[in-house]
Coordinates of C-alpha atoms and ligand atoms in Angstrom, one line a residue:
Chain A
X1 CA 17.2 -81.7 49.2
X2 CA 19.5 -84.6 50.0
X3 CA 22.5 -83.0 48.5
X4 CA 22.6 -80.1 50.8
X5 CA 22.3 -82.3 53.9
X6 CA 25.2 -84.3 52.6
X7 CA 27.3 -81.2 52.3
X8 CA 26.5 -80.0 55.8
X9 CA 27.3 -83.4 57.3
X10 CA 30.7 -83.4 55.6
X11 CA 32.0 -80.3 57.4
X12 CA 32.0 -79.8 61.1
X13 CA 33.0 -76.1 61.4
X14 CA 30.4 -73.8 62.8
X15 CA 27.3 -72.7 60.7
X16 CA 26.9 -69.0 60.4
X17 CA 23.6 -69.4 58.6
X18 CA 21.4 -72.5 58.8
X19 CA 18.6 -72.4 56.2
X20 CA 15.8 -74.9 56.5
X21 CA 12.7 -75.4 54.3
X22 CA 12.8 -71.8 53.3
X23 CA 10.2 -70.5 50.9
X24 CA 9.6 -67.0 49.5
X25 CA 6.8 -65.5 47.6
X26 CA 6.5 -62.1 45.8
X27 CA 2.8 -61.8 46.0
X28 CA 1.6 -64.9 44.2
X29 CA 5.0 -65.6 42.6
X30 CA 6.7 -68.5 44.4
X31 CA 10.3 -67.3 44.0
X32 CA 12.2 -69.7 46.3
X33 CA 11.2 -73.3 46.9
X34 CA 12.2 -75.2 50.0
X35 CA 15.8 -74.1 50.3
X36 CA 18.1 -75.9 52.7
X37 CA 21.7 -74.7 53.1
X38 CA 24.4 -74.4 55.7
X39 CA 26.8 -71.5 55.4
X40 CA 30.1 -72.1 57.2
X41 CA 32.2 -69.7 59.1
X42 CA 35.3 -68.2 57.4
X43 CA 34.4 -69.6 54.0
X44 CA 33.3 -68.2 50.7
X45 CA 30.0 -69.5 49.5
X46 CA 29.2 -68.8 45.9
X47 CA 25.6 -68.7 44.6
X48 CA 25.4 -69.4 40.9
X49 CA 22.6 -70.0 38.4
X50 CA 21.0 -68.3 35.4
X51 CA 19.6 -64.9 35.9
X52 CA 16.2 -64.8 37.5
X53 CA 16.7 -68.0 39.4
X54 CA 16.5 -66.3 42.8
X55 CA 20.1 -65.7 43.8
X56 CA 19.6 -62.0 44.8
X57 CA 16.3 -62.9 46.4
X58 CA 18.0 -65.5 48.5
X59 CA 20.9 -63.4 49.6
X60 CA 18.7 -60.5 50.6
X61 CA 17.2 -62.6 53.3
X62 CA 20.4 -63.0 55.0
X63 CA 20.4 -59.4 56.1
X64 CA 16.6 -58.9 55.9
X65 CA 16.8 -56.5 52.9
X66 CA 13.7 -58.2 51.7
X67 CA 11.8 -56.3 54.4
X68 CA 11.9 -53.4 52.1
X69 CA 9.9 -55.0 49.3
X70 CA 6.2 -54.9 49.9
X71 CA 4.2 -58.1 49.4
X72 CA 7.0 -60.5 50.3
X73 CA 5.9 -63.6 52.2
X74 CA 8.3 -66.0 53.9
X75 CA 8.1 -69.5 55.3
X76 CA 10.6 -71.9 56.9
X77 CA 13.7 -71.0 58.9
X78 CA 17.0 -69.1 58.5
X79 CA 19.1 -69.1 61.6
X80 CA 21.9 -66.6 61.9
X81 CA 24.0 -68.2 64.6
X82 CA 21.1 -69.0 66.9
X83 CA 18.9 -66.2 65.9
X84 CA 15.8 -66.8 63.8
X85 CA 15.6 -64.3 60.9
X86 CA 12.4 -65.5 59.2
X87 CA 9.3 -63.5 60.3
X88 CA 11.0 -62.7 63.6
X89 CA 11.0 -59.6 65.6
X90 CA 14.8 -59.0 65.7
X91 CA 16.8 -55.8 65.8
X92 CA 17.3 -55.5 62.0
X93 CA 19.7 -52.6 62.4
X94 CA 22.0 -54.8 64.6
X95 CA 21.7 -57.7 62.2
X96 CA 22.7 -55.5 59.2
X97 CA 25.7 -54.1 61.2
X98 CA 26.9 -57.7 61.6
X99 CA 25.9 -58.9 58.1
X100 CA 27.2 -56.3 55.7
X101 CA 26.2 -56.0 52.0
X102 CA 28.0 -55.0 48.8
X103 CA 25.8 -54.3 45.7
X104 CA 26.1 -55.1 42.1
X105 CA 26.5 -51.4 41.1
X106 CA 29.1 -49.6 43.2
X107 CA 27.0 -47.2 45.3
X108 CA 29.3 -44.8 47.2
X109 CA 27.4 -41.9 48.8
X110 CA 27.9 -38.5 47.2
X111 CA 30.2 -37.5 50.0
X112 CA 33.9 -37.5 50.6
X113 CA 35.9 -40.7 50.8
X114 CA 36.3 -40.2 54.5
X115 CA 32.6 -39.5 55.2
X116 CA 31.6 -42.6 53.2
X117 CA 33.6 -44.9 55.4
X118 CA 32.8 -43.0 58.6
X119 CA 29.1 -43.1 57.8
X120 CA 28.4 -46.5 59.3
X121 CA 30.4 -46.1 62.5
X122 CA 28.8 -42.7 63.0
X123 CA 25.4 -44.2 62.6
X124 CA 26.3 -46.7 65.3
X125 CA 27.4 -44.0 67.7
X126 CA 31.1 -43.6 67.2
X127 CA 31.9 -39.9 67.7
X128 CA 35.5 -40.0 68.9
X129 CA 37.7 -38.5 66.1
X130 CA 40.7 -40.6 66.8
X131 CA 38.6 -43.8 66.8
X132 CA 36.9 -42.8 63.6
X133 CA 40.2 -42.0 61.9
X134 CA 41.5 -45.4 62.9
X135 CA 38.4 -47.2 61.7
X136 CA 38.5 -45.3 58.4
X137 CA 42.1 -46.1 57.6
X138 CA 41.9 -49.6 58.9
X139 CA 38.9 -50.4 56.7
X140 CA 40.5 -48.8 53.7
X141 CA 43.6 -50.9 54.2
X142 CA 41.6 -54.0 54.7
X143 CA 39.8 -53.3 51.5
X144 CA 43.1 -52.8 49.7
X145 CA 42.3 -49.3 48.6
X146 CA 44.1 -47.2 51.2
X147 CA 47.1 -46.4 49.1
X148 CA 45.0 -45.2 46.2
X149 CA 42.8 -42.8 48.3
X150 CA 45.0 -41.7 51.2
X151 CA 45.7 -38.4 49.6
X152 CA 42.1 -37.7 48.6
X153 CA 40.2 -38.5 51.8
X154 CA 38.3 -35.2 51.5
X155 CA 37.4 -35.3 47.9
X156 CA 34.2 -36.8 46.6
X157 CA 34.0 -40.6 46.4
X158 CA 32.2 -40.2 43.1
X159 CA 35.5 -39.2 41.4
X160 CA 37.0 -42.7 41.9
X161 CA 36.9 -45.3 39.2
X162 CA 34.3 -48.0 39.2
X163 CA 36.7 -50.6 40.6
X164 CA 37.9 -48.2 43.3
X165 CA 34.3 -47.3 44.2
X166 CA 33.5 -51.0 44.7
X167 CA 36.5 -51.5 47.0
X168 CA 35.4 -48.3 48.8
X169 CA 32.0 -49.9 49.3
X170 CA 33.6 -53.0 50.7
X171 CA 35.7 -50.8 53.0
X172 CA 32.5 -49.0 54.0
X173 CA 30.9 -52.3 54.9
X174 CA 33.9 -53.4 56.9
X175 CA 34.0 -50.1 58.9
X176 CA 31.0 -51.3 61.0
X177 CA 33.0 -54.4 61.9
X178 CA 30.7 -57.0 60.5
X179 CA 31.0 -60.8 60.8
X180 CA 29.5 -61.6 57.4
X181 CA 29.9 -59.9 54.0
X182 CA 27.2 -60.5 51.4
X183 CA 28.1 -59.6 47.8
X184 CA 25.6 -59.6 45.0
X185 CA 27.5 -59.8 41.8
X186 CA 30.1 -57.3 43.0
X187 CA 32.2 -57.5 39.9
X188 CA 29.7 -57.7 37.1
X189 CA 30.0 -53.9 36.4
X190 CA 33.8 -53.9 36.6
X191 CA 36.7 -54.5 34.2
X192 CA 38.8 -57.7 34.5
X193 CA 41.7 -56.0 36.4
X194 CA 39.3 -54.5 39.0
X195 CA 37.5 -57.9 39.1
X196 CA 40.8 -59.6 39.9
X197 CA 41.5 -57.2 42.7
X198 CA 38.1 -57.8 44.3
X199 CA 38.5 -61.6 44.0
X200 CA 41.9 -61.4 45.6
X201 CA 40.5 -59.2 48.3
X202 CA 37.6 -61.6 49.0
X203 CA 40.0 -64.5 49.5
X204 CA 42.0 -62.4 52.0
X205 CA 38.9 -61.3 53.8
X206 CA 37.6 -64.8 54.5
X207 CA 40.2 -65.2 57.2
X208 CA 38.3 -62.7 59.3
X209 CA 34.8 -62.8 57.7
X210 CA 32.3 -65.2 56.3
X211 CA 31.5 -64.3 52.7
X212 CA 28.5 -65.1 50.6
X213 CA 28.8 -64.0 47.0
X214 CA 26.4 -64.1 44.1
X215 CA 28.2 -64.5 40.8
X216 CA 27.3 -64.8 37.2
X217 CA 30.8 -66.0 36.4
X218 CA 31.4 -69.7 36.9
X219 CA 35.2 -69.2 36.7
X220 CA 34.9 -66.7 39.5
X221 CA 33.0 -69.2 41.7
X222 CA 35.6 -71.8 40.9
X223 CA 38.5 -69.5 41.6
X224 CA 37.5 -68.1 44.9
X225 CA 34.7 -70.1 46.6
X226 CA 34.8 -73.0 49.1
X227 CA 31.2 -73.9 48.6
X228 CA 28.9 -73.5 45.7
X229 CA 25.1 -73.4 45.5
X230 CA 23.5 -73.9 42.2
X231 CA 20.0 -72.3 41.8
X232 CA 17.6 -72.9 39.0
X233 CA 14.1 -71.4 38.7
X234 CA 13.8 -70.9 42.5
X235 CA 15.1 -74.4 43.4
X236 CA 18.4 -75.1 45.0
X237 CA 19.5 -77.8 42.7
X238 CA 22.8 -78.7 44.3
X239 CA 25.0 -77.4 47.1
X240 CA 28.4 -78.6 48.2
X241 CA 32.1 -78.1 48.2
X242 CA 33.1 -76.1 45.1
X243 CA 35.6 -78.7 43.8
X244 CA 32.9 -81.4 43.9
X245 CA 30.2 -79.3 42.2
X246 CA 32.6 -78.4 39.4
X247 CA 34.3 -81.8 39.0
X248 CA 31.7 -84.2 39.9
X249 CA 28.2 -82.7 40.1
X250 CA 25.4 -85.1 41.1
X251 CA 22.6 -83.4 39.2
X252 CA 22.5 -83.5 35.4
X253 CA 21.2 -79.8 35.4
X254 CA 24.2 -78.7 37.4
X255 CA 26.6 -80.3 35.0
X256 CA 24.7 -78.8 32.0
X257 CA 25.0 -75.3 33.6
X258 CA 28.7 -75.4 34.6
X259 CA 29.7 -76.8 31.2
X260 CA 27.9 -73.9 29.7
X261 CA 25.1 -75.8 28.0
X262 CA 22.6 -73.2 29.1
X263 CA 22.3 -70.0 31.1
Chain B
X1 CA 16.9 -44.4 2.3
X2 CA 18.6 -41.2 0.9
X3 CA 15.2 -39.5 0.7
X4 CA 14.5 -40.3 4.3
X5 CA 17.8 -38.8 5.3
X6 CA 17.1 -35.6 3.3
X7 CA 13.8 -35.2 5.0
X8 CA 15.4 -35.7 8.4
X9 CA 17.9 -33.0 7.7
X10 CA 15.2 -30.6 6.6
X11 CA 13.2 -31.0 9.7
X12 CA 16.3 -30.6 11.7
X13 CA 17.1 -27.4 9.9
X14 CA 13.6 -26.0 10.4
X15 CA 13.7 -26.9 14.1
X16 CA 17.1 -25.2 14.4
X17 CA 15.8 -21.9 12.9
X18 CA 12.6 -22.0 14.9
X19 CA 14.5 -22.4 18.1
X20 CA 17.1 -19.9 17.2
X21 CA 14.4 -17.3 16.4
X22 CA 12.5 -18.1 19.6
X23 CA 15.7 -17.9 21.7
X24 CA 16.7 -14.6 20.2
X25 CA 13.3 -13.2 20.8
X26 CA 13.5 -14.3 24.4
X27 CA 16.8 -12.7 25.0
X28 CA 15.6 -9.7 23.1
X29 CA 12.6 -9.2 25.4
X30 CA 14.7 -9.5 28.5
X31 CA 17.2 -6.9 27.1
X32 CA 14.3 -4.6 26.1
X33 CA 12.9 -4.8 29.6
X34 CA 16.3 -4.0 31.0
X35 CA 17.0 -1.1 28.8
X36 CA 13.5 0.3 29.2
X37 CA 13.6 0.1 33.0
X38 CA 17.0 1.7 33.0
X39 CA 15.9 4.6 30.8
X40 CA 12.6 5.1 32.7
X41 CA 13.9 4.5 36.2
X42 CA 17.2 6.5 36.2
X43 CA 16.0 10.1 35.8
X44 CA 14.1 10.2 39.1
X45 CA 17.1 8.7 40.9
X46 CA 19.3 11.3 39.5
X47 CA 16.8 14.1 40.4
X48 CA 16.2 12.9 43.9
X49 CA 19.8 11.8 44.5
X50 CA 20.7 8.1 44.8
X51 CA 21.4 8.3 48.6
X52 CA 18.2 10.2 49.4
X53 CA 16.2 7.9 47.2
X54 CA 17.6 4.5 48.5
X55 CA 18.2 5.4 52.1
X56 CA 15.6 8.1 52.8
X57 CA 13.2 6.8 55.5
X58 CA 10.2 8.9 54.4
X59 CA 7.9 8.5 51.4
X60 CA 5.4 11.3 51.0
X61 CA 4.9 11.5 47.2
X62 CA 1.9 13.8 47.2
X63 CA 2.8 16.1 50.0
X64 CA 3.3 19.8 49.4
X65 CA 7.0 19.2 49.9
X66 CA 7.3 15.6 48.5
X67 CA 9.7 13.1 50.0
X68 CA 10.9 10.1 48.0
X69 CA 12.8 7.8 50.3
X70 CA 12.2 4.2 49.6
X71 CA 14.2 2.5 52.4
X72 CA 10.8 1.5 54.1
X73 CA 9.8 -0.4 51.0
X74 CA 13.2 -2.0 50.6
X75 CA 13.4 -3.2 54.2
X76 CA 9.8 -4.4 54.1
X77 CA 10.5 -6.4 51.0
X78 CA 13.6 -7.9 52.5
X79 CA 12.1 -8.7 55.8
X80 CA 8.9 -9.9 54.2
X81 CA 10.8 -12.3 51.9
X82 CA 13.2 -13.5 54.6
X83 CA 10.2 -14.1 57.0
X84 CA 8.3 -16.0 54.3
X85 CA 11.3 -18.2 53.7
X86 CA 11.9 -18.8 57.4
X87 CA 8.4 -20.0 57.8
X88 CA 7.8 -21.5 54.4
X89 CA 11.1 -23.4 53.8
X90 CA 11.1 -25.7 56.8
X91 CA 7.4 -26.3 56.4
X92 CA 7.6 -27.0 52.7
X93 CA 10.8 -29.0 53.2
X94 CA 9.4 -31.3 55.8
X95 CA 6.2 -31.7 53.9
X96 CA 8.3 -32.7 50.9
X97 CA 10.3 -35.3 52.8
X98 CA 7.1 -36.7 54.2
X99 CA 5.4 -36.9 50.9
X100 CA 8.3 -38.3 49.0
X101 CA 9.6 -40.8 51.6
X102 CA 7.3 -41.5 54.4
X103 CA 3.6 -41.1 53.8
X104 CA 1.3 -43.9 52.7
X105 CA 0.4 -43.9 49.0
X106 CA -3.2 -43.0 49.7
X107 CA -2.3 -39.9 51.6
X108 CA 0.0 -38.8 48.8
X109 CA -2.7 -39.4 46.3
X110 CA -4.8 -36.9 48.1
X111 CA -2.2 -34.3 49.1
X112 CA -0.3 -34.0 45.8
X113 CA -3.3 -32.7 43.8
X114 CA -4.1 -30.4 46.6
X115 CA -0.6 -28.9 46.5
X116 CA -0.9 -28.6 42.7
X117 CA -4.2 -26.8 43.2
X118 CA -2.7 -24.4 45.7
X119 CA 0.0 -23.5 43.2
X120 CA -2.7 -22.5 40.7
X121 CA -4.8 -20.3 42.9
X122 CA -4.6 -16.6 41.9
X123 CA -2.9 -14.5 44.4
X124 CA -5.9 -12.3 44.9
X125 CA -7.6 -15.2 46.4
X126 CA -4.8 -15.7 48.9
X127 CA -5.1 -12.0 49.7
X128 CA -8.8 -12.2 50.1
X129 CA -8.6 -15.2 52.5
X130 CA -5.9 -13.4 54.4
X131 CA -8.1 -10.4 54.8
X132 CA -11.1 -12.4 55.9
X133 CA -9.3 -14.9 58.2
X134 CA -5.8 -14.0 59.0
X135 CA -6.1 -10.3 59.6
X136 CA -8.9 -10.6 62.2
X137 CA -7.1 -13.5 63.8
X138 CA -4.0 -11.5 64.3
X139 CA -6.1 -8.6 65.6
X140 CA -7.8 -10.9 68.2
X141 CA -4.7 -12.8 69.2
X142 CA -2.4 -9.8 69.8
X143 CA -5.1 -7.4 70.8
X144 CA -4.3 -4.9 68.1
X145 CA -6.6 -2.2 66.7
X146 CA -5.8 -3.5 63.2
X147 CA -4.4 -7.0 62.2
X148 CA -3.1 -6.1 58.8
X149 CA 0.6 -5.5 58.6
X150 CA 4.0 -7.1 58.1
X151 CA 3.2 -10.3 60.0
X152 CA 0.0 -10.9 58.0
X153 CA 1.9 -10.4 54.8
X154 CA 4.7 -12.7 55.8
X155 CA 2.2 -15.5 56.7
X156 CA 0.3 -15.1 53.4
X157 CA 3.6 -15.1 51.4
X158 CA 4.8 -18.2 53.3
X159 CA 1.7 -20.0 52.4
X160 CA 1.9 -18.9 48.8
X161 CA 5.5 -20.1 48.3
X162 CA 4.7 -23.5 50.0
X163 CA 3.4 -25.3 46.8
X164 CA 6.5 -24.5 44.7
X165 CA 8.9 -25.4 47.5
X166 CA 7.1 -28.7 48.1
X167 CA 6.9 -29.6 44.5
X168 CA 10.5 -28.8 43.6
X169 CA 11.8 -30.5 46.8
X170 CA 9.8 -33.6 46.2
X171 CA 11.2 -33.8 42.7
X172 CA 14.7 -33.3 44.0
X173 CA 14.3 -36.0 46.7
X174 CA 12.9 -38.5 44.3
X175 CA 15.7 -38.0 41.9
X176 CA 18.2 -39.3 44.5
X177 CA 19.1 -42.9 43.3
X178 CA 17.6 -45.7 45.3
X179 CA 21.0 -47.3 45.7
X180 CA 22.0 -44.6 48.2
X181 CA 19.1 -45.6 50.4
X182 CA 19.8 -49.3 50.1
X183 CA 23.5 -48.7 50.8
X184 CA 22.7 -46.8 54.0
X185 CA 20.0 -49.3 55.2
X186 CA 22.4 -52.2 54.6
X187 CA 24.9 -50.5 57.0
X188 CA 22.3 -50.7 59.7
X189 CA 21.1 -47.1 59.5
X190 CA 17.3 -46.7 60.1
X191 CA 15.0 -45.0 57.7
X192 CA 15.0 -41.5 59.3
X193 CA 18.8 -41.4 59.5
X194 CA 19.0 -42.6 55.9
X195 CA 16.6 -39.8 54.7
X196 CA 18.3 -37.0 56.6
X197 CA 22.0 -38.0 56.3
X198 CA 22.1 -39.5 52.8
X199 CA 19.0 -38.6 50.7
X200 CA 18.5 -35.0 51.7
X201 CA 22.2 -34.0 51.3
X202 CA 22.2 -35.7 47.9
X203 CA 19.2 -33.6 47.0
X204 CA 20.5 -30.3 48.3
X205 CA 21.1 -28.6 44.9
X206 CA 17.5 -29.3 44.0
X207 CA 16.3 -28.0 47.4
X208 CA 18.2 -24.8 46.9
X209 CA 16.4 -24.5 43.6
X210 CA 13.2 -24.6 45.6
X211 CA 14.6 -21.7 47.7
X212 CA 15.3 -19.7 44.5
X213 CA 11.7 -20.2 43.4
X214 CA 10.3 -19.3 46.8
X215 CA 12.4 -16.1 47.1
X216 CA 11.5 -15.1 43.5
X217 CA 7.8 -15.6 44.1
X218 CA 7.8 -13.9 47.5
X219 CA 9.7 -10.8 46.5
X220 CA 7.7 -10.3 43.3
X221 CA 4.3 -10.8 44.8
X222 CA 2.1 -7.7 44.9
X223 CA -1.6 -8.4 45.0
X224 CA -2.0 -10.6 48.0
X225 CA 0.4 -8.5 50.0
X226 CA -1.4 -5.3 49.2
X227 CA -4.6 -6.7 50.7
X228 CA -3.1 -7.7 54.1
X229 CA 0.0 -5.5 54.7
X230 CA -1.9 -2.3 55.6
X231 CA -0.2 -0.4 52.9
X232 CA 1.1 2.6 54.8
X233 CA 4.6 3.8 53.9
X234 CA 6.0 3.1 57.4
X235 CA 9.5 1.8 58.3
X236 CA 9.0 -1.9 59.3
X237 CA 10.0 -1.3 62.9
X238 CA 7.8 -4.1 64.2
X239 CA 6.0 -7.1 62.7
X240 CA 2.7 -5.5 63.4
X241 CA 3.5 -2.3 61.5
X242 CA 1.3 -1.4 58.5
X243 CA 3.8 -1.5 55.6
X244 CA 4.3 -1.3 51.9
X245 CA 6.5 -3.6 49.8
X246 CA 8.5 -2.5 46.7
X247 CA 5.8 -4.1 44.6
X248 CA 2.8 -2.6 46.3
X249 CA 4.5 0.8 46.4
X250 CA 4.5 0.8 42.6
X251 CA 1.0 -0.7 42.3
X252 CA -0.8 1.5 44.7
X253 CA 0.2 4.9 43.3
X254 CA 0.7 4.1 39.6
X255 CA -2.9 4.8 38.5
X256 CA -3.0 8.4 39.7
X257 CA 0.7 9.4 39.6
X258 CA 2.2 12.1 37.5
X259 CA 5.5 14.0 37.1
X260 CA 8.3 13.2 39.4
X261 CA 6.1 10.9 41.5
X262 CA 5.5 8.7 38.4
X263 CA 9.2 8.7 37.5
X264 CA 10.0 7.7 41.1
X265 CA 7.7 4.7 40.8
X266 CA 9.6 3.6 37.7
X267 CA 12.8 3.9 39.8
X268 CA 11.2 1.6 42.5
X269 CA 10.5 -0.9 39.7
X270 CA 14.1 -0.7 38.7
X271 CA 15.3 -1.3 42.2
X272 CA 13.0 -4.3 42.5
X273 CA 14.3 -5.6 39.2
X274 CA 17.9 -5.2 40.4
X275 CA 17.0 -7.1 43.6
X276 CA 15.6 -10.0 41.8
X277 CA 18.6 -10.2 39.5
X278 CA 21.0 -10.1 42.4
X279 CA 19.1 -12.8 44.4
X280 CA 18.9 -15.0 41.3
X281 CA 22.6 -14.6 40.6
X282 CA 23.5 -15.5 44.2
X283 CA 21.3 -18.5 44.4
X284 CA 22.3 -19.7 41.0
X285 CA 25.9 -19.6 42.1
X286 CA 25.1 -21.6 45.2
X287 CA 23.2 -24.0 43.0
X288 CA 26.1 -24.6 40.7
X289 CA 28.4 -25.1 43.6
X290 CA 26.0 -27.7 45.0
X291 CA 26.0 -29.6 41.7
X292 CA 29.8 -29.6 41.4
X293 CA 30.4 -31.1 44.9
Ligands
ADP301 N1 11.0 -57.0 44.0 C1 10.5 -58.0 43.3 N2 9.2 -58.1 43.1 C2 8.6 -59.1 42.5 N3 9.3 -60.1 41.9 C3 10.7 -60.1 42.0 C4 11.3 -59.0 42.7 N4 12.7 -59.2 42.7 C5 12.8 -60.4 42.0 N5 11.6 -60.9 41.6 C6 11.4 -62.2 40.8 O1 12.0 -63.2 41.6 C7 12.7 -64.1 40.7 C8 14.2 -64.1 41.1 O2 14.8 -62.9 40.9 P1 16.2 -62.6 41.4 O3 16.4 -63.0 42.8 O4 16.5 -61.1 41.1 O5 17.1 -63.5 40.5 P2 18.7 -63.5 40.2 O6 19.4 -62.6 41.2 O7 19.1 -64.9 40.4 O8 18.9 -63.0 38.8 C9 12.5 -63.5 39.3 O9 11.5 -64.2 38.7 C10 12.2 -62.1 39.5 O10 11.3 -61.6 38.5
MG302 MG1 20.5 -60.8 40.8

């Protein structure tokens, strides 16, 4: 994949993930072919491509959520900082604490707003009330939802609107103080206004976190991301700075996709 | 097109009437039972006196000077049901968690049909096995002259309510959306934490439904209990006491009773009925609360 190596050579800031010759099979189905990609610190990397091309499959490897799917087989290498994630015997719980995830459908737990956010810290052993309070309000503020929920901390999170729920889920992920945030189509179930809020939030968050976002929406990738990876049928067709991918793609298939000729 | 629509309306109308009639019949039967029990059960209570009847500690229905105190039966039913729940609920609950979330598919394929089978076994069989196995075991272990009594009844009841508790809990646990599990795991929680801190709390209304069923079945059970409880009208002062439940008190004397004795048995049935109604109402309230939260 020459394009991806070009992209990594162009930028000298640190790699958070280094993906090399990565392959994935669901049973006999070869879902990802020989992926090479460098994900840079404090950047937003967008994964685009038609549905079924392997974006979710790929992002789930960055926090080992694929461990949960029986019959998955992996080959190659994904390094998180210097730690090998592929077929390695790492502390998955610690990895997931550092590499948080936000899902397509907002999935707050059926608990109060407060307990949703405090769930992660409590899981990782924070018992002190003052510390929990600080983490909860800090995370809610960082996810730009504090003002909307500060008077209803003890009512059920299921009573919030879809967009609020999704920001709550981002706050929940931030509460365990991660380094990376993975988002799999976080706005595809939301209205345009909520989508705008989440995009704005993502751009703020990249100051402190590294973000990988799957999106169906090419405009979204263009608006918020620094790097874009275009997947097609399990291949990484092209990867590079977003401006370049959108203004001057090297591969004909990338051009066809971003100009809306298919997908 | 029009014809099709007409036909559709007709079937809908027929269905409406069928369901209405069935619904009215259902409510009618319940009402009839209520009214009949009230009519049949009240006279003896009035004749004996409500306090003497409910709080009298002696039942001697065929004595020269008969006594009709049913406190022994009430307490036995209450203790027996609570005991069965104390043993059966945790056992059933953990089995359900294991079956729904932890066990290998193969184990589940064997265990689930067995649980279904357990639910279908007639209670007399439970009583029989209790008599043959449990009662002698209690006698040996505790060195008693006779092993039948409250403890044996509690254990038999606990085993009898297990299948329904397991089945309802499994259903409730499996109804919890997978997204909750994924969300928790993605925060770095492990599987066990996820089950007990997210999945089970999310399933709590269904799990209280399992308790409703368990309590209902335990308090209404007569046959199995009659075979292992010893069946003497004692106050349940200890778990080894030979006792009678509300159900067995009615069942054991009904065939040869007459006069006031017979009327008193109807009154016991009325008390049992009231108990079941109250328990159901309380648990239903809890259940609704659980759903709202
Ligand atoms: N759990 C799974 N088991 C088997 N095949 C799967 C599973 N998840 C995804 N796939 C397959 O892998 C391919 C990529 O899917 P996915 O990563 O969900 O695509 P995307 O997120 O880009 O829409 C598809 O062909 C899909 O059918
Ligand atoms: Mg997807």
